[in-house]
PDB file of C-alpha atoms in Angstrom:
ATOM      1  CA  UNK K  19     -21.464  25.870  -3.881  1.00 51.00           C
ATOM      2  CA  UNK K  20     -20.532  27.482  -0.752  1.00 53.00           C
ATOM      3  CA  UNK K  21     -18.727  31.283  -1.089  1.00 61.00           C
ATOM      4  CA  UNK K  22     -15.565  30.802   0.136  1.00 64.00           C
ATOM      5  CA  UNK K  23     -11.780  32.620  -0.661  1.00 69.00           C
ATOM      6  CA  UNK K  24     -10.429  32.736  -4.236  1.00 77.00           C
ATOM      7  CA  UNK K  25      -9.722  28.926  -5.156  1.00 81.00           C
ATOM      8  CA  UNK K  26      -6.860  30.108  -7.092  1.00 85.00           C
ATOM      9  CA  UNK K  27      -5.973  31.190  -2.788  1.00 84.00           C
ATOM     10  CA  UNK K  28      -7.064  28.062  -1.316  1.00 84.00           C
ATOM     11  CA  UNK K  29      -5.435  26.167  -3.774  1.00 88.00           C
ATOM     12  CA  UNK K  30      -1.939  28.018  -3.372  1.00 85.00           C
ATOM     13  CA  UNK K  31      -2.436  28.855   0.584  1.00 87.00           C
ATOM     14  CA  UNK K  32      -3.808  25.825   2.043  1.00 90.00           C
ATOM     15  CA  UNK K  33      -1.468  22.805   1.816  1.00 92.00           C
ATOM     16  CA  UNK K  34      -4.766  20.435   1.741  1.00 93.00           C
ATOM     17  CA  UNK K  35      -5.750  21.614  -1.827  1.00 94.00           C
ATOM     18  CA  UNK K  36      -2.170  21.328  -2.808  1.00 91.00           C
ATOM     19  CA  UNK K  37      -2.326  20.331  -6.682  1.00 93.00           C
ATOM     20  CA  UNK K  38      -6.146  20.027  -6.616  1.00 95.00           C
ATOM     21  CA  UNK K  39      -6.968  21.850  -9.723  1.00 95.00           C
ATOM     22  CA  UNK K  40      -9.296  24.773 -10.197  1.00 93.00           C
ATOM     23  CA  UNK K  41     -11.791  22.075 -11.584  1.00 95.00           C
ATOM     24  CA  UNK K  42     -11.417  19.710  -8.866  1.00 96.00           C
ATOM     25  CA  UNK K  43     -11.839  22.185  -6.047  1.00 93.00           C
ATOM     26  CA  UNK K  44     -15.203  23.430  -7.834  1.00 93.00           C
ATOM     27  CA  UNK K  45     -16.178  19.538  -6.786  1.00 94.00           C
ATOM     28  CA  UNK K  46     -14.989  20.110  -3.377  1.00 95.00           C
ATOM     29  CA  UNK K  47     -16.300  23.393  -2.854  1.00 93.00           C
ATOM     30  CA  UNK K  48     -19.785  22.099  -4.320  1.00 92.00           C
ATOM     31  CA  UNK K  49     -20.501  19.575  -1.711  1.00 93.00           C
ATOM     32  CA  UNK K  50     -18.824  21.881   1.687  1.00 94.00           C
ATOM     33  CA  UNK K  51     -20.769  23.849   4.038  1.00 94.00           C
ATOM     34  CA  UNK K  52     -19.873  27.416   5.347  1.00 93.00           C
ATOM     35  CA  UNK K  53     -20.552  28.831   8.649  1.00 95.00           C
ATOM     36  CA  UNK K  54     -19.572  31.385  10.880  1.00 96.00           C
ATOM     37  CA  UNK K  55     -19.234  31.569  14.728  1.00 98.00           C
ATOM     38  CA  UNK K  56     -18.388  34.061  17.253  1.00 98.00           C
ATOM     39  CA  UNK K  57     -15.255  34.711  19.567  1.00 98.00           C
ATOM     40  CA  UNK K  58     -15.501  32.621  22.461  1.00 97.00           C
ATOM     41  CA  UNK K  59     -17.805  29.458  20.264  1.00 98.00           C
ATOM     42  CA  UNK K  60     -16.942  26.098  20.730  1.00 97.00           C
ATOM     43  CA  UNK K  61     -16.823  24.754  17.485  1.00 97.00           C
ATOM     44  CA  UNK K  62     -16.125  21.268  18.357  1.00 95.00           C
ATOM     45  CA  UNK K  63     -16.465  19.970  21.672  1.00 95.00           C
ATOM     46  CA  UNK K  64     -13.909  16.824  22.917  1.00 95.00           C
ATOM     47  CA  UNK K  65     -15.936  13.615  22.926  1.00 93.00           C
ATOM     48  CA  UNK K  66     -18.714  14.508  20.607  1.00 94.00           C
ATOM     49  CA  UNK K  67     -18.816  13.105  17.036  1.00 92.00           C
ATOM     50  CA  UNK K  68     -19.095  14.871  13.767  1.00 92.00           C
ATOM     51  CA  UNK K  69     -17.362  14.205  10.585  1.00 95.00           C
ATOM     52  CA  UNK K  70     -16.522  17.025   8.820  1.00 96.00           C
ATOM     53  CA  UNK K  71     -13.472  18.653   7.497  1.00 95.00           C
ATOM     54  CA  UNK K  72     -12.893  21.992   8.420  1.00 96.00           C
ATOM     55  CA  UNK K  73     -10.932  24.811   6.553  1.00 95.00           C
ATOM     56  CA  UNK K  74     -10.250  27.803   8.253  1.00 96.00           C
ATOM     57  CA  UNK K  75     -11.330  31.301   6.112  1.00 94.00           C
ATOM     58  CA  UNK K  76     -10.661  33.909   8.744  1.00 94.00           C
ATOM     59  CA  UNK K  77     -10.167  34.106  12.393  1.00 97.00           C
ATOM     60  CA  UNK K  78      -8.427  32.262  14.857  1.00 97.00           C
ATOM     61  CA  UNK K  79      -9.421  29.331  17.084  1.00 97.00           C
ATOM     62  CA  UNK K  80      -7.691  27.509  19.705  1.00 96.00           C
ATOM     63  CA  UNK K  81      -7.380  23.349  19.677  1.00 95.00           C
ATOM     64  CA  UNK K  82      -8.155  22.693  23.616  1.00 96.00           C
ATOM     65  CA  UNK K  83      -7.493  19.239  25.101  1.00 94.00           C
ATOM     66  CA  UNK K  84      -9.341  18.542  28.352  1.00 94.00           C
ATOM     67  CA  UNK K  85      -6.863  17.448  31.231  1.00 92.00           C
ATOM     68  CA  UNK K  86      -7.910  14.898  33.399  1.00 91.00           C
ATOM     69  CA  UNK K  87      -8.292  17.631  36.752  1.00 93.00           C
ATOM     70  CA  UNK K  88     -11.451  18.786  34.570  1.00 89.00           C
ATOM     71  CA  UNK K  89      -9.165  21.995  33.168  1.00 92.00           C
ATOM     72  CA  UNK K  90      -7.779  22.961  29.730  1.00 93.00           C
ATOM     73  CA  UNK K  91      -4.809  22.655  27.769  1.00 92.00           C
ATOM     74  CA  UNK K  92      -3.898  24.759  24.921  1.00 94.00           C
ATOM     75  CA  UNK K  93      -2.747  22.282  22.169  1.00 90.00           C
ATOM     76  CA  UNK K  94      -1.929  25.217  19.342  1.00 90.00           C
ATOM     77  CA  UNK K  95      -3.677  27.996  17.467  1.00 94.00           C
ATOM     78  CA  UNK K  96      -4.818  27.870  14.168  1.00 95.00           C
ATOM     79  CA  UNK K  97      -4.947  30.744  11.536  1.00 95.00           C
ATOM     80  CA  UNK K  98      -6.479  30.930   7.818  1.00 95.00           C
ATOM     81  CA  UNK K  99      -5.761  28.176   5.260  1.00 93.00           C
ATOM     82  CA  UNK K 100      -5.401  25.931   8.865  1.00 94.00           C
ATOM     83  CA  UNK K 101      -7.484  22.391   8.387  1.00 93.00           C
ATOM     84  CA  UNK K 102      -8.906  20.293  12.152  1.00 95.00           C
ATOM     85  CA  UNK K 103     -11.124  17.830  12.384  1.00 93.00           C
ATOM     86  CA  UNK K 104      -9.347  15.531  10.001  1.00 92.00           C
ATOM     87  CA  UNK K 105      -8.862  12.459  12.615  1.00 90.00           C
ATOM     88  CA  UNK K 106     -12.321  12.142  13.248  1.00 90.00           C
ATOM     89  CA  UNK K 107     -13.167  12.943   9.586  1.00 91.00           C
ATOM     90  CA  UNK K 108     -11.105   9.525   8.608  1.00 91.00           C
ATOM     91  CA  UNK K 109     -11.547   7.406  10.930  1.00 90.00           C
ATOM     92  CA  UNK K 110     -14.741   8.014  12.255  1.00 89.00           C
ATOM     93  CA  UNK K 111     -14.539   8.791  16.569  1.00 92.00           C
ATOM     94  CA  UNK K 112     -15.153  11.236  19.028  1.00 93.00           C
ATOM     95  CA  UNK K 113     -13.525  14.108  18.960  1.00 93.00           C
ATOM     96  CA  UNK K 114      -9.889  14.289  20.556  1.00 92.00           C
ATOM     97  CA  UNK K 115      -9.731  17.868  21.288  1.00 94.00           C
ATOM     98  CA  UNK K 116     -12.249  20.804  21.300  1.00 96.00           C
ATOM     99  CA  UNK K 117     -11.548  23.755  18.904  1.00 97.00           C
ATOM    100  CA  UNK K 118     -12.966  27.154  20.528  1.00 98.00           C
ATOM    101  CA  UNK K 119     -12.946  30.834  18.500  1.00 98.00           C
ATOM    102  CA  UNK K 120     -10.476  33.224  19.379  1.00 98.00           C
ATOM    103  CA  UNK K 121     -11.573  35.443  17.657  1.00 98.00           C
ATOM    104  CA  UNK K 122     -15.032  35.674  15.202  1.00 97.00           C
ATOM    105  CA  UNK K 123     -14.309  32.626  12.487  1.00 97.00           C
ATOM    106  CA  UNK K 124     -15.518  31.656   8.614  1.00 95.00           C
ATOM    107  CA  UNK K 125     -14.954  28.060   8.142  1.00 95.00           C
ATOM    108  CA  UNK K 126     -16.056  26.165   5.630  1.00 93.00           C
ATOM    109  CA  UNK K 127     -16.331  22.311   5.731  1.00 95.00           C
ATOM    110  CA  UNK K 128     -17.078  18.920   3.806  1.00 96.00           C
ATOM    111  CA  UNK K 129     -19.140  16.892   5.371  1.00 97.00           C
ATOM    112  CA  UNK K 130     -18.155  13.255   5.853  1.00 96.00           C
ATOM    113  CA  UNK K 131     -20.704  11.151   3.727  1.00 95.00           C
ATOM    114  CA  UNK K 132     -20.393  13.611   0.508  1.00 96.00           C
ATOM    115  CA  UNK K 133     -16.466  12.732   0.487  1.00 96.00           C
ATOM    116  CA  UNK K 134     -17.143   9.324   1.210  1.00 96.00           C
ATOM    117  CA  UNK K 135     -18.877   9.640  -1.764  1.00 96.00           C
ATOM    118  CA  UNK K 136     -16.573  11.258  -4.069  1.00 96.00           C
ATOM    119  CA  UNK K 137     -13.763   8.790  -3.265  1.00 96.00           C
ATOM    120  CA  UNK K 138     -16.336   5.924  -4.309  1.00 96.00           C
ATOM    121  CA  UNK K 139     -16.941   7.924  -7.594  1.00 96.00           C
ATOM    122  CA  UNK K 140     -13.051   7.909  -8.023  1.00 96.00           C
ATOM    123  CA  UNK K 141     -13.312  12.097  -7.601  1.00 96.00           C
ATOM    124  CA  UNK K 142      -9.706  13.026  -8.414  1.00 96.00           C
ATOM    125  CA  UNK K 143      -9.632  16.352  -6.410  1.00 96.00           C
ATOM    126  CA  UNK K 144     -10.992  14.040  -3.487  1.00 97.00           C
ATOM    127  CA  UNK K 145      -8.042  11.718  -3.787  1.00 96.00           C
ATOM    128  CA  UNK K 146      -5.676  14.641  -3.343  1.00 96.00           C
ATOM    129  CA  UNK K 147      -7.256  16.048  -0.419  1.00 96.00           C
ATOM    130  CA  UNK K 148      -6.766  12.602   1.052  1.00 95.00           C
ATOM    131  CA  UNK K 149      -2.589  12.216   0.118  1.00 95.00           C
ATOM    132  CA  UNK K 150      -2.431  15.861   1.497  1.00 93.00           C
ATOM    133  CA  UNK K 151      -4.628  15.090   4.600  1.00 92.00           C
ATOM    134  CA  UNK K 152      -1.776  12.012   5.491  1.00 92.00           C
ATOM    135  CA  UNK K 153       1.084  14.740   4.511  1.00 91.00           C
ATOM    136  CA  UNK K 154      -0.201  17.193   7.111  1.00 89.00           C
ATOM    137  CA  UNK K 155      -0.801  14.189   9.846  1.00 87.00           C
ATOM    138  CA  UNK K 156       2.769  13.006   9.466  1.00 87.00           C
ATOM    139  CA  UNK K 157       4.243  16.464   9.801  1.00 86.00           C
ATOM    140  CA  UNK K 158       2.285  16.987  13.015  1.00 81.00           C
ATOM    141  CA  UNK K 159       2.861  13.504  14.214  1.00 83.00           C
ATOM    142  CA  UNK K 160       7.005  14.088  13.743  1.00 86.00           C
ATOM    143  CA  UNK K 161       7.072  17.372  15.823  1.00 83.00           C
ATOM    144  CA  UNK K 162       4.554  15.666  18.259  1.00 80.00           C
ATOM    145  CA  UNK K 163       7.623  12.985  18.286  1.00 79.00           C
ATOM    146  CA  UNK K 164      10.358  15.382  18.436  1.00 82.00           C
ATOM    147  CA  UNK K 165       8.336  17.278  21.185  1.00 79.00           C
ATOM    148  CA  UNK K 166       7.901  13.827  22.974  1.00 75.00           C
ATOM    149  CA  UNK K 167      11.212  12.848  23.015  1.00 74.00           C
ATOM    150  CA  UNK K 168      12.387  16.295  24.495  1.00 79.00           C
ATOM    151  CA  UNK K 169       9.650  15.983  27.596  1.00 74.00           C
ATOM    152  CA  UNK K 170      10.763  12.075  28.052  1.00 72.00           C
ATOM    153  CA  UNK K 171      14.734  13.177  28.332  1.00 74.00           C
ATOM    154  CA  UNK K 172      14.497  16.668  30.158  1.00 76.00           C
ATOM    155  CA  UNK K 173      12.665  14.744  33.020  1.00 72.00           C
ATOM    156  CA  UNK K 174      15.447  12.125  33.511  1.00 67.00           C
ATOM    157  CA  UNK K 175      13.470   9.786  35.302  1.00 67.00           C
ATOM    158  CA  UNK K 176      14.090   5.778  34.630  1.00 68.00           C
ATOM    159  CA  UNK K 177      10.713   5.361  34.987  1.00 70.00           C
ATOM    160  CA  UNK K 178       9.413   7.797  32.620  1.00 67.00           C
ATOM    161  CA  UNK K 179      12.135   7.054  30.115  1.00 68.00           C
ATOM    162  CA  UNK K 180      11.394   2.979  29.996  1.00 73.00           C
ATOM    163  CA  UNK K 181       7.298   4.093  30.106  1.00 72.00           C
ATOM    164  CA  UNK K 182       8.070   5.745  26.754  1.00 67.00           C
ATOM    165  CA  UNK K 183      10.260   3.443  25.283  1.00 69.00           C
ATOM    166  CA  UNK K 184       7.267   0.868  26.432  1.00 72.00           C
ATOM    167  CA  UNK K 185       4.416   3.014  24.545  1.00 68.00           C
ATOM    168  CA  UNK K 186       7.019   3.858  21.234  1.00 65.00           C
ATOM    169  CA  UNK K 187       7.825   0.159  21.218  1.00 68.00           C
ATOM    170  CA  UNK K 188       3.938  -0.449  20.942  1.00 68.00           C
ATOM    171  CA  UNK K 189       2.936   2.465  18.284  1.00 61.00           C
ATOM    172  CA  UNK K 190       5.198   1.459  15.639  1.00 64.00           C
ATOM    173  CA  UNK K 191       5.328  -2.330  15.820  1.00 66.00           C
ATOM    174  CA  UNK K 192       2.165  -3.773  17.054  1.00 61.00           C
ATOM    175  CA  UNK K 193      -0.802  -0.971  17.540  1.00 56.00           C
ATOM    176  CA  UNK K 194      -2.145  -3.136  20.455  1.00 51.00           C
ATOM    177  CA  UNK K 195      -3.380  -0.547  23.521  1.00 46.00           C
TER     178      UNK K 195
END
């Protein structure tokens, strides 16, 4: 088992271990990884492909998406008890973002094929970190909606208005790209 915070902390800090039990994060905690990386690392680089899903211990990292002019875009920060790498983690893909340390950062992570595992073996603790894992994606998916919307109107172009109705119309009915 990896050294990590207090479960009793994880558990009541991190809203992915929200109503795992001290027992069932024991399970988690047995089959995750911990590592460390300096200020400036890039933990994951956009494109690559791990699967892993990372918990944030201590420190600070940035979630960088690469613009098409070859620079940078600050996405968000993320602090302790923060969780990335969860899209690639579930369905497996390259990476849609790089995370890079702000500052020097503990993570710990579970790697893809030992939770694959647990859900086969019915791992209750597992199955939680999976309803919490679609909790936290719909939260970030509504204020990435609400943020969307905002853009779409404050530009008042026709064009850019019908181009979102166009790609809305598309996510929620049909899923075809």
């Amino acid at each position: 088992m990896v050294k990590v915070l207090p479960v009793e902390q994880l558990i009541n800090e991190c809203v992915l271990f929200q109503s795992v039990t001290p027992e069932e994060m024991d399970v988690l905690l047995h089959a995750s990884e911990r590592e460390d990386f300096p200020e400036g690392a890039r933990i994951l680089d956009e494109g690559n492909s791990t699967r892993y899903l990372w918990v944030i211990q201590s420190g600070t990292c940035e979630v960088r998406k690469r613009l098409s002019n070859g620079n940078e875009q600050v996405l968000t920060q993320l602090s302790p008890f923060s969780i990335f790498g969860e899209m690639s983690f579930f369905k497996p893909a390259p990476h849609s973002a790089s995370v890079v340390a702000l500052t020097d950062v503990e993570v710990f992570r579970i790697p893809g094929r030992e939770f694959d595992q647990m859900l086969k073996d019915g791992v209750s603790g597992a199955q939680k970190v999976v309803l919490n894992t679609v909790r936290i994606m719909s939260d970030r998916l509504r204020m990435m909606d609400e943020w969307t919307a905002e853009m779409v109107q404050s530009t008042g172009s026709r064009s850019k208005n019908a181009e979102w109705h166009d790609f809305r119309s598309k996510l929620y009915s049909d899923w075809q790209f």
